[in-house]
Amino acid sequence: MSWRSGSRGVVLTAYHPSGGGDGGGDRPGGRRSGQYTMNHDHSKTPDGASFDRSGSQDSLDELSMDDYWKELENIHETRGNNQEERVALVVKEPDEGELEEEWLKEAGLSNLFGESSGDSLESVVFLSTLTRTQRAAVEKRVETVTQTMRKKNKHHQIPDVRDIFRLQNDSKGKVCDGNEPSTVRTSETKNEMQDGTKGPKFSLGTDEQKRPLEDMPSSDTDINLEISFSEQAANFKDSSVGKMCKGGGGDTLLPNFRVPKDKTGTTKIGDLAPQDMKKVYSLALIELTALYDILGTEFKQQKAVKIKTKDCGLFGVPLSVLLEQDQKKVPGTKIPLIFQKLIAQIEEATLETEGLLRIPGVATRIKSLCQELETKFYEGTFNWENVKQHDAASLLKLFIRELPQPLLTVEYLKAFQDVQKLPTKKQQLQALNLLVLLLPEANRDTLKVLLEFLQRVIDHREKNKMTLKNVAMVMAPNLFTFHGFSSKTIEQREFVMAAGTANVMRFMIQYQKLLWTIPKFIVNQVRKQNTESQKKEKKDKAMKKLLKKMAYDREKHEKQEKTPNDADVPQGVIRVQAPHLSKVSMAIQLTEELKAGDIVARFLSQKSGNVQTLKKEEVFLYEIGGNIGERCLDDDTYMKDLYQLNPNAEWVIKSKQS
């Protein structure tokens, strides 16, 4: 069992069929494994430097890393017993400009370059909502792409990056050179809506907001979701606020981070409509890049080499394929059935078993169970009574490792690893928050279920002896699959990387509730985009009508469109409807203390329609329209504050889709 001590980087193991069939039966070699090698720059490590393990990554000493190395040995033994053919598939570094071009496409800004670059007005709305640091990140990538295109003598129009942002600024009626801190707020605080009314104020997280920042609690453990993370990093880069919170590696030494209550409600992943989540993705990508830029950490998306993968079965099957076949059996399921069943099997015994997750099952038995599951799981003939608890835990980890692409994705795995390089724990948590937003839905949902399960294991640490650190050590090699570690000679860079990924794992488990929160500054940027898009649509409609009708008719029509509900709903009153549950609507007088949960409770007290059969946890109040597509409100949302933020919204009570 020798390890390739000379190899560099991360190798992500993927499985694909060789010769058809289910690839998981009794035929040896039914699956081939491929490897994604991701190179890391270790040039910053001084050669021959003495290595003090006690000072690395929260003082994770060699003894505390034992679980990590033992898990690697177990993984190696399992792979050795499988006797699978391995093919190394190296993720190559992109050519000059390709990385930035792909980044702009992912951010929804592809029309800033290429053949459609002349139509860059389409991006004006999006660019107008960016903060100073986000704009700088975009400008940097556009500049790189345009320079590359000029070198390649592309024939299509190549806009100058300054022209793109000047165009955006001119459209807003105000010049923004990046040094004007109030540029992003001008439109929402000074401009008026077409109907003459002032629009709601949005906090977009720009650096001009020093007054709100000073008013907020300054505790190092408070996570400010109202100000852009990259703006916070830029403002406090050299201040005492941004100093690293140092400490040992024990569970109790992680900061007790918390999110101060927001009167307009906390937005969780799953609360927004799909069209708004697309905007969240683009903004999160730009924000993460800006944060890494400010902190001097390179952010590069890796590109997976396309390989042939299994189109059926359980192990080594893409999540999308698994869910497609699972949804035929259980419509609407978002988590692979085998994944759910393995967790249920582990919990069915007891989570108090000492060494749970750490003690491996017998490798030969694991292989046999894996093959049997492949053929009998969907038939419903597999005998789960034969599966010991440690075997089920080993199968769960095997499932994660054998995904053709890692659960954290090829694109963002290195970014997850590089979180450890950020200077403060708060910035590490902010980066992880943005990375979770960038994961595909299937990966994110599966990761969430995994982290919740791991927390339940940790909750029984008094009995099972599996603390947060122990669980993180065991699970890190399974999410960040490494090759090239020597089991006898541990080099400095290898230890640092192992300790780093274990710490990232600790963060994901410890702060998982925070990680599934969409920062308010991003939600406000989405609101701003929607508002600006609506303005643009109204202008376009008015222009078309100008060609067909007289100015008098158009003005009359626009008057009819203004605040249609004003006539029947008095000021300070909202009308709440539940069209799928009741024919009765409620007029609610807004007060300073009225919360969304109060409205739901009042609705459930009615005895009409289907209301009497509903439970409180089954229905939610939704904010629909206005400057948001759709948003599920948490019970603690103060309705008057939210109404002021989105006065044109409709308020609907309905069940939340699973």
XYZ file of C-alpha atoms in Angstrom:
658
model
C 0.000 0.000 0.000
C 2.449 2.638 -1.133
C 1.326 6.184 -1.808
C 2.647 8.328 -4.644
C 4.497 10.833 -2.532
C 5.739 12.771 -5.521
C 2.367 13.615 -7.038
C 0.848 17.024 -6.627
C -2.663 18.288 -6.344
C -6.073 16.864 -5.717
C -7.285 13.825 -7.583
C -11.025 13.459 -7.809
C -12.057 9.878 -8.433
C -14.822 9.314 -10.974
C -16.355 6.077 -12.213
C -17.701 5.161 -15.623
C -18.631 1.921 -17.352
C -16.383 -0.170 -19.471
C -18.343 -2.448 -21.688
C -21.939 -1.631 -20.744
C -24.230 -3.262 -18.216
C -24.952 -1.894 -14.789
C -21.274 -1.819 -13.960
C -21.914 -2.822 -10.405
C -22.657 -6.528 -10.550
C -20.409 -9.512 -10.067
C -18.324 -8.891 -13.161
C -14.877 -7.632 -12.193
C -13.840 -4.443 -13.845
C -17.464 -3.470 -14.421
C -16.528 0.087 -13.409
C -13.469 2.031 -14.319
C -12.357 4.903 -12.203
C -11.063 8.130 -13.617
C -9.216 10.825 -11.725
C -9.538 14.578 -11.929
C -6.154 16.029 -10.994
C -6.287 19.592 -9.747
C -2.912 21.257 -9.395
C -2.143 23.454 -6.431
C 0.503 26.099 -6.141
C 2.791 25.172 -3.282
C 5.500 27.545 -4.375
C 4.837 29.750 -1.379
C 6.065 27.024 0.936
C 9.733 27.722 1.614
C 11.972 24.766 0.876
C 13.569 23.247 3.898
C 11.499 25.310 6.296
C 10.978 23.723 9.654
C 7.374 22.737 10.196
C 5.649 23.382 13.479
C 2.524 21.219 13.373
C 1.163 22.783 16.542
C 0.826 26.146 14.816
C -0.913 24.945 11.676
C -4.623 25.535 11.163
C -5.961 25.870 14.688
C -3.088 23.863 16.194
C -4.172 20.594 14.606
C -1.199 18.505 15.750
C -0.123 15.162 14.350
C -2.017 13.227 17.006
C -5.286 15.046 16.260
C -4.876 14.174 12.565
C -4.772 10.428 13.202
C -8.418 10.001 12.193
C -7.686 11.732 8.890
C -4.762 9.484 7.956
C -6.581 6.340 9.091
C -9.527 7.271 6.896
C -7.173 7.715 3.941
C -5.762 4.244 4.616
C -9.278 2.804 4.721
C -10.146 4.493 1.419
C -6.948 3.161 -0.136
C -7.691 -0.359 1.107
C -11.232 -0.230 -0.289
C -9.964 0.852 -3.678
C -7.271 -1.815 -3.621
C -9.841 -4.530 -2.984
C -11.978 -3.283 -5.853
C -9.037 -3.825 -8.220
C -10.359 -1.153 -10.540
C -8.525 0.145 -13.551
C -7.548 3.769 -12.966
C -7.260 6.374 -15.674
C -5.919 9.797 -14.719
C -7.934 12.589 -16.301
C -6.103 15.848 -15.675
C -8.083 19.065 -15.548
C -5.947 21.275 -17.769
C -5.383 24.931 -17.096
C -7.370 27.052 -19.591
C -5.656 29.193 -22.184
C -5.187 32.897 -21.606
C -8.513 34.686 -21.425
C -10.601 31.489 -21.547
C -11.058 31.415 -17.780
C -12.269 35.018 -17.684
C -14.524 34.486 -20.702
C -16.145 31.477 -19.049
C -16.488 33.460 -15.824
C -18.350 36.260 -17.602
C -20.689 33.723 -19.200
C -21.390 32.144 -15.799
C -22.080 35.612 -14.378
C -24.617 36.305 -17.143
C -22.426 38.958 -18.772
C -21.504 37.193 -22.016
C -22.864 40.093 -24.065
C -20.018 42.296 -22.839
C -17.747 40.594 -25.364
C -17.909 38.627 -28.585
C -20.336 39.028 -31.443
C -23.112 40.380 -29.212
C -20.889 42.962 -27.549
C -22.579 45.807 -29.395
C -25.769 44.972 -27.517
C -24.231 45.571 -24.094
C -27.233 47.689 -23.093
C -28.822 44.422 -21.970
C -26.339 44.309 -19.096
C -26.929 47.888 -17.999
C -29.598 46.879 -15.485
C -27.376 44.190 -13.992
C -24.271 46.384 -13.841
C -26.217 49.200 -12.181
C -26.785 47.053 -9.096
C -23.147 46.088 -8.503
C -21.091 47.406 -5.611
C -17.727 49.061 -6.063
C -15.744 45.889 -5.406
C -18.062 43.786 -7.588
C -17.644 46.264 -10.442
C -13.887 46.068 -10.062
C -14.032 42.273 -10.342
C -16.099 42.486 -13.536
C -13.885 45.193 -15.046
C -10.788 43.095 -14.381
C -12.211 40.073 -16.245
C -13.620 42.125 -19.140
C -10.250 43.821 -19.593
C -8.456 40.468 -19.730
C -10.909 39.073 -22.288
C -10.751 42.137 -24.530
C -6.946 42.147 -24.494
C -6.919 38.453 -25.392
C -9.365 39.027 -28.245
C -7.237 41.810 -29.650
C -4.201 39.518 -29.576
C -6.167 36.841 -31.441
C -7.366 39.426 -33.999
C -11.010 38.602 -33.551
C -13.124 40.274 -36.214
C -16.127 41.105 -34.095
C -16.445 44.353 -32.211
C -14.323 44.534 -29.077
C -15.643 47.144 -26.639
C -13.352 48.937 -24.273
C -14.161 48.056 -20.674
C -14.326 51.754 -19.809
C -16.947 52.274 -22.519
C -19.087 49.485 -21.087
C -19.189 50.965 -17.627
C -19.434 54.530 -18.969
C -22.492 53.419 -20.938
C -24.020 52.033 -17.796
C -23.256 55.220 -15.872
C -24.657 57.470 -18.595
C -27.876 55.476 -18.592
C -28.246 56.237 -14.905
C -27.707 59.933 -15.495
C -24.655 60.013 -13.238
C -21.000 59.297 -13.730
C -19.546 56.544 -11.602
C -15.775 56.199 -11.576
C -15.531 53.665 -8.775
C -14.445 56.338 -6.294
C -17.943 57.744 -5.906
C -19.368 55.706 -3.041
C -22.990 56.690 -3.531
C -23.329 55.750 -7.197
C -25.281 52.600 -6.681
C -27.759 54.219 -4.365
C -28.497 57.263 -6.523
C -31.225 55.650 -8.535
C -33.151 54.178 -5.672
C -32.848 57.110 -3.255
C -33.061 60.098 -5.599
C -34.720 58.954 -8.805
C -38.461 58.718 -8.857
C -40.650 56.053 -10.377
C -42.396 56.800 -13.652
C -45.641 57.412 -11.877
C -44.079 60.147 -9.770
C -43.822 58.183 -6.542
C -40.560 57.510 -4.814
C -39.355 53.950 -4.957
C -38.301 51.946 -1.901
C -34.745 52.291 -0.660
C -32.457 49.333 -1.179
C -29.270 48.719 0.768
C -26.938 47.251 -1.835
C -23.938 46.807 0.403
C -21.801 49.632 -0.961
C -19.047 51.280 1.000
C -20.944 54.518 1.466
C -23.071 52.914 4.127
C -20.902 53.812 7.070
C -23.789 55.057 9.152
C -25.669 51.726 9.171
C -22.395 49.885 9.707
C -21.579 51.981 12.739
C -25.075 51.509 14.118
C -24.812 47.740 13.880
C -23.230 45.590 16.582
C -19.471 45.558 16.075
C -18.919 42.147 17.637
C -16.496 39.898 15.786
C -19.082 37.132 15.977
C -21.889 39.100 14.282
C -22.260 38.285 10.584
C -23.356 41.405 8.710
C -25.520 40.307 5.776
C -26.587 43.829 4.799
C -23.204 45.012 3.543
C -21.380 43.269 0.702
C -18.756 40.873 2.073
C -16.134 42.180 -0.346
C -16.920 45.766 0.671
C -16.488 44.794 4.322
C -13.151 43.186 3.475
C -12.024 46.282 1.597
C -13.082 48.625 4.410
C -11.583 46.622 7.258
C -8.625 44.969 5.570
C -6.108 46.786 7.739
C -8.293 47.482 10.759
C -8.491 45.645 14.054
C -11.986 44.447 13.155
C -10.515 42.163 10.530
C -7.898 40.495 12.698
C -7.930 36.719 12.717
C -9.697 35.094 15.605
C -7.003 32.631 16.612
C -7.401 29.618 18.782
C -6.874 25.903 19.083
C -8.648 23.178 17.214
C -11.139 22.148 19.879
C -14.871 22.219 19.203
C -15.509 24.941 21.756
C -12.974 27.337 20.213
C -14.838 28.032 16.991
C -16.483 31.482 17.202
C -20.170 31.513 18.010
C -21.122 33.374 14.842
C -24.666 34.693 14.656
C -26.797 36.715 12.244
C -28.519 39.710 13.878
C -32.285 39.701 13.314
C -33.454 41.464 10.159
C -36.882 43.055 10.467
C -37.640 42.366 6.791
C -37.040 38.656 7.371
C -34.252 36.149 6.781
C -34.152 34.623 3.299
C -33.122 30.982 3.066
C -32.175 28.949 0.013
C -35.483 27.674 -1.334
C -37.450 30.777 -0.332
C -37.046 32.554 -3.693
C -38.562 31.851 -7.085
C -36.298 30.157 -9.688
C -35.969 33.303 -11.812
C -34.659 35.236 -8.804
C -32.327 32.372 -7.797
C -30.650 32.696 -11.217
C -29.868 36.304 -10.358
C -28.622 35.192 -6.929
C -26.214 32.760 -8.610
C -24.714 35.454 -10.861
C -24.371 37.910 -7.988
C -22.859 35.286 -5.667
C -20.252 34.394 -8.302
C -19.266 38.030 -8.777
C -19.272 38.688 -5.026
C -17.128 35.637 -4.259
C -14.641 36.649 -6.956
C -14.531 40.202 -5.615
C -13.956 38.900 -2.072
C -11.089 36.661 -3.212
C -9.630 39.573 -5.234
C -9.683 41.908 -2.228
C -8.073 39.280 0.015
C -5.386 38.404 -2.538
C -6.525 34.796 -3.066
C -6.739 33.483 -6.614
C -10.181 32.282 -7.651
C -10.228 29.881 -10.584
C -13.112 27.716 -11.689
C -11.923 24.297 -12.803
C -13.422 22.653 -15.856
C -14.227 18.949 -15.750
C -13.096 16.735 -18.577
C -16.179 15.056 -20.010
C -16.120 11.327 -19.394
C -18.569 8.554 -20.077
C -20.572 7.820 -16.949
C -23.050 5.160 -15.901
C -26.641 5.850 -16.881
C -28.173 3.576 -14.253
C -27.360 1.960 -10.914
C -26.426 3.429 -7.549
C -22.686 3.892 -7.057
C -20.660 5.930 -9.530
C -23.808 7.432 -11.070
C -24.214 11.231 -11.556
C -26.598 12.862 -9.100
C -28.798 14.086 -11.956
C -29.192 10.542 -13.309
C -29.897 9.146 -9.849
C -32.582 11.724 -9.161
C -34.174 11.193 -12.559
C -34.603 7.475 -11.909
C -35.573 8.027 -8.250
C -38.283 10.539 -9.149
C -40.001 7.864 -11.215
C -40.460 5.936 -7.975
C -40.911 8.857 -5.566
C -42.115 11.972 -7.447
C -40.577 15.205 -6.222
C -37.696 13.640 -4.315
C -34.610 15.862 -4.233
C -32.215 13.503 -2.452
C -31.055 10.149 -3.927
C -33.090 7.350 -2.345
C -30.013 5.211 -1.625
C -28.447 8.178 0.199
C -31.567 8.640 2.317
C -31.798 4.922 3.059
C -28.152 4.598 4.140
C -28.551 7.477 6.598
C -31.795 5.969 7.904
C -30.064 2.599 8.296
C -27.268 4.159 10.369
C -29.737 6.009 12.589
C -32.035 3.012 12.974
C -29.551 1.319 15.279
C -28.379 4.201 17.439
C -26.156 7.226 16.997
C -24.522 6.463 20.339
C -22.306 3.714 18.894
C -18.715 4.505 19.795
C -16.537 5.303 16.792
C -19.484 5.767 14.429
C -18.201 6.908 11.005
C -14.609 6.409 12.185
C -14.572 2.595 12.463
C -14.766 1.115 8.951
C -16.777 -1.887 7.857
C -14.971 -4.955 6.512
C -13.726 -4.052 3.017
C -14.671 -7.361 1.379
C -18.138 -7.215 2.908
C -18.573 -3.627 1.733
C -17.752 -4.673 -1.818
C -20.236 -7.544 -1.651
C -22.980 -5.311 -0.227
C -22.312 -2.707 -2.899
C -22.752 -5.271 -5.660
C -25.899 -6.666 -4.066
C -27.414 -3.203 -3.657
C -26.818 -2.472 -7.341
C -28.990 -5.412 -8.365
C -31.621 -5.535 -5.596
C -32.161 -2.003 -4.237
C -34.734 -0.824 -6.762
C -36.368 -4.237 -6.839
C -37.023 -3.913 -3.122
C -35.506 -7.349 -2.441
C -32.353 -6.206 -0.641
C -32.206 -7.480 2.943
C -31.175 -4.528 5.096
C -31.037 -6.695 8.202
C -27.704 -8.039 6.921
C -26.163 -4.529 6.935
C -24.223 -3.706 10.096
C -24.128 -0.086 11.213
C -20.424 0.418 10.434
C -21.000 -1.160 7.021
C -23.825 1.310 6.306
C -21.540 4.193 7.316
C -18.806 2.891 5.011
C -21.322 2.557 2.160
C -22.459 6.137 2.735
C -18.886 7.412 2.443
C -18.306 5.151 -0.560
C -21.346 6.644 -2.294
C -19.935 10.158 -1.828
C -16.463 9.196 -3.070
C -17.724 7.321 -6.126
C -19.795 10.171 -7.536
C -18.437 10.818 -11.069
C -17.932 14.429 -10.042
C -17.354 15.479 -6.433
C -20.282 16.576 -4.319
C -18.657 20.020 -4.093
C -18.276 19.952 -7.927
C -15.130 20.070 -10.033
C -15.760 23.743 -10.742
C -15.684 24.861 -7.111
C -13.767 22.186 -5.204
C -10.536 24.176 -5.291
C -12.403 27.291 -4.145
C -13.786 25.320 -1.188
C -10.230 24.199 -0.380
C -8.865 27.727 -0.717
C -11.295 29.007 1.925
C -8.630 28.001 4.454
C -6.292 30.647 2.962
C -8.563 33.567 3.829
C -7.240 35.594 6.767
C -10.178 35.529 9.187
C -12.727 32.967 10.238
C -15.523 35.411 9.452
C -14.270 35.793 5.873
C -13.933 32.020 5.578
C -17.570 31.664 6.632
C -18.664 34.383 4.182
C -16.841 32.623 1.329
C -18.435 29.281 2.218
C -21.856 30.963 2.258
C -21.323 32.193 -1.312
C -19.932 28.846 -2.466
C -23.007 26.998 -1.197
C -25.143 29.401 -3.262
C -23.097 28.448 -6.344
C -23.591 24.691 -6.034
C -26.106 23.007 -8.356
C -29.404 22.348 -6.603
C -28.955 18.553 -6.455
C -25.460 18.880 -4.945
C -26.582 21.529 -2.482
C -29.618 19.566 -1.312
C -27.576 16.383 -0.860
C -24.829 18.261 0.991
C -27.437 19.793 3.304
C -28.856 16.381 4.238
C -25.323 15.073 4.833
C -24.345 17.988 7.096
C -27.574 17.702 9.090
C -26.875 13.998 9.616
C -23.297 14.684 10.705
C -24.568 17.212 13.242
C -26.934 14.599 14.685
C -23.956 12.252 15.079
C -22.042 14.998 16.886
C -25.017 15.643 19.171
C -24.346 12.170 20.667
C -20.611 12.799 21.173
C -20.757 11.987 24.888
C -21.567 8.393 23.969
C -20.070 7.849 20.504
C -16.875 9.858 21.205
C -17.283 11.605 17.821
C -16.735 15.316 18.383
C -16.986 17.959 15.668
C -13.257 17.660 15.054
C -13.363 13.848 14.872
C -16.241 13.847 12.379
C -14.573 16.542 10.264
C -11.321 14.543 10.155
C -13.132 11.418 8.998
C -15.370 13.076 6.426
C -12.880 15.523 4.863
C -11.016 12.847 2.834
C -14.351 11.662 1.449
C -15.421 15.083 0.195
C -11.901 16.198 -0.769
C -10.505 12.946 -2.180
C -6.708 13.154 -2.160
C -4.064 10.921 -3.646
C -0.330 11.312 -3.279
C -0.153 11.349 0.503
C 2.468 9.154 2.047
C 1.255 7.164 5.036
C 4.739 7.207 6.542
C 6.396 10.416 5.388
C 4.126 13.412 5.749
C 5.497 16.501 4.058
C 4.712 19.971 5.298
C 2.493 20.968 2.396
C 0.505 17.733 2.640
C -0.165 18.192 6.331
C -1.252 21.805 5.825
C -3.640 20.807 3.034
C -5.094 17.958 5.105
C -5.528 20.176 8.158
C -7.032 22.892 5.973
C -9.694 20.720 4.383
C -10.539 19.239 7.782
C -11.093 22.789 9.035
C -13.299 23.616 6.042
C -15.298 20.503 6.915
C -15.613 21.691 10.529
C -16.910 25.055 9.334
C -19.501 23.497 7.034
C -20.853 21.311 9.837
C -20.724 23.915 12.603
C -22.241 26.808 10.633
C -24.527 24.942 8.242
C -27.607 26.988 9.193
C -25.788 30.210 8.334
C -24.492 28.776 5.058
C -28.017 28.245 3.707
C -28.935 31.915 4.241
C -29.041 34.255 1.250
C -27.333 37.517 2.317
C -29.686 40.483 2.428
C -27.423 42.620 0.232
C -27.784 40.039 -2.564
C -31.580 39.878 -2.130
C -31.660 43.685 -2.313
C -29.586 43.598 -5.489
C -32.150 41.188 -6.955
C -34.927 43.605 -5.936
C -33.046 46.452 -7.593
C -32.585 44.453 -10.808
C -36.288 43.635 -10.908
C -37.237 47.257 -10.321
C -34.909 48.530 -13.057
C -36.094 45.821 -15.462
C -39.697 46.835 -14.849
C -38.812 50.467 -15.574
C -37.116 49.435 -18.802
C -40.101 47.299 -19.832
C -42.463 50.204 -19.212
C -40.308 52.462 -21.383
C -40.236 49.882 -24.162
C -43.999 49.440 -24.011
C -44.530 53.183 -24.071
C -42.350 53.485 -27.172
C -44.348 50.810 -29.009
C -47.626 52.424 -28.057
C -46.340 55.738 -29.336
C -46.274 54.263 -32.814
C -49.843 52.998 -32.551
C -51.743 55.447 -30.420
C -51.920 59.099 -29.681
C -50.095 60.514 -26.697
C -53.410 61.136 -24.941
C -54.392 57.474 -25.070
C -51.031 56.344 -23.803
C -51.075 58.742 -20.850
C -54.584 57.596 -19.980
C -53.483 53.945 -20.055
C -50.462 54.650 -17.830
C -52.740 56.332 -15.282
C -54.913 53.263 -15.228
C -51.875 51.095 -14.507
C -50.815 53.040 -11.448
C -51.335 51.344 -8.107
C -54.475 49.437 -9.083
C -55.106 48.347 -5.500
C -55.069 51.843 -4.023
C -58.794 52.302 -4.570
C -59.929 49.329 -2.530
C -57.124 49.067 0.035
C -56.624 52.011 2.436
C -53.149 53.308 3.226
C -51.354 51.152 5.821
C -53.544 48.130 5.062
C -52.591 45.053 3.037
C -54.916 42.444 1.597
C -53.854 38.850 2.226
C -55.240 36.115 0.010
C -55.088 32.324 -0.007
C -56.684 31.403 -3.352
C -55.807 27.711 -3.106
C -57.011 27.343 0.458
C -59.882 29.739 1.039
C -62.238 32.040 -0.861
C -61.939 34.596 1.909
C -59.295 37.330 1.812
C -58.219 39.369 4.810
C -57.565 43.091 5.125
C -54.705 43.475 7.601
C -53.854 46.758 9.321
C -50.068 47.119 9.484
C -48.548 47.941 12.859
C -44.956 48.236 14.041
C -45.051 44.839 15.756
C -47.110 42.815 13.258
C -45.164 39.771 12.012
C -45.738 37.304 9.175
C -46.385 34.546 11.706
C -49.212 36.603 13.249
C -50.954 36.857 9.878
C -50.650 33.111 9.264
C -52.034 32.393 12.745
C -54.970 34.742 12.130
C -55.664 33.015 8.809
C -55.595 29.560 10.411
C -58.110 30.694 13.033
C -60.712 30.916 10.255
C -62.969 27.921 9.707
C -63.655 28.355 5.995
C -62.496 26.254 3.057
C -59.612 23.864 3.690
C -58.168 26.010 6.463
C -59.472 23.890 9.333
C -57.433 20.867 8.165
C -54.118 22.752 7.966
C -51.327 22.942 10.494
C -49.192 26.018 11.109
C -45.997 24.389 9.821
C -47.707 23.550 6.513
C -48.460 27.073 5.257
C -46.445 30.261 4.855
C -46.995 33.876 3.906
C -45.443 34.802 0.568
C -44.339 38.153 -0.817
C -45.134 38.034 -4.552
C -44.426 40.598 -7.251
C -43.354 44.183 -7.000
C -39.545 44.072 -6.830
C -39.277 40.326 -6.139
C -40.463 37.298 -8.052
C -41.631 35.321 -5.050
C -40.294 35.016 -1.506
C -41.379 32.772 1.343
C -41.371 34.800 4.567
C -40.107 33.564 7.887
C -42.470 34.000 10.814
C -40.382 36.781 12.388
C -40.652 39.113 9.380
C -41.970 42.542 10.440
C -44.634 43.267 7.851
C -44.593 47.069 8.003
C -40.845 47.168 7.339
C -41.208 44.728 4.441
C -44.186 46.638 3.027
C -42.064 49.782 2.928
C -39.385 47.813 1.056
C -41.871 46.392 -1.469
C -45.126 48.401 -1.437
C -46.395 46.916 -4.731
C -46.198 43.282 -3.653
C -49.141 40.954 -3.254
C -49.446 38.874 -0.089
C -50.481 35.254 -0.467
C -50.713 32.387 2.018
C -49.976 28.959 0.546
C -48.169 25.713 1.165
C -44.462 25.561 0.493
C -43.475 23.237 -2.318
C -41.372 20.300 -1.182
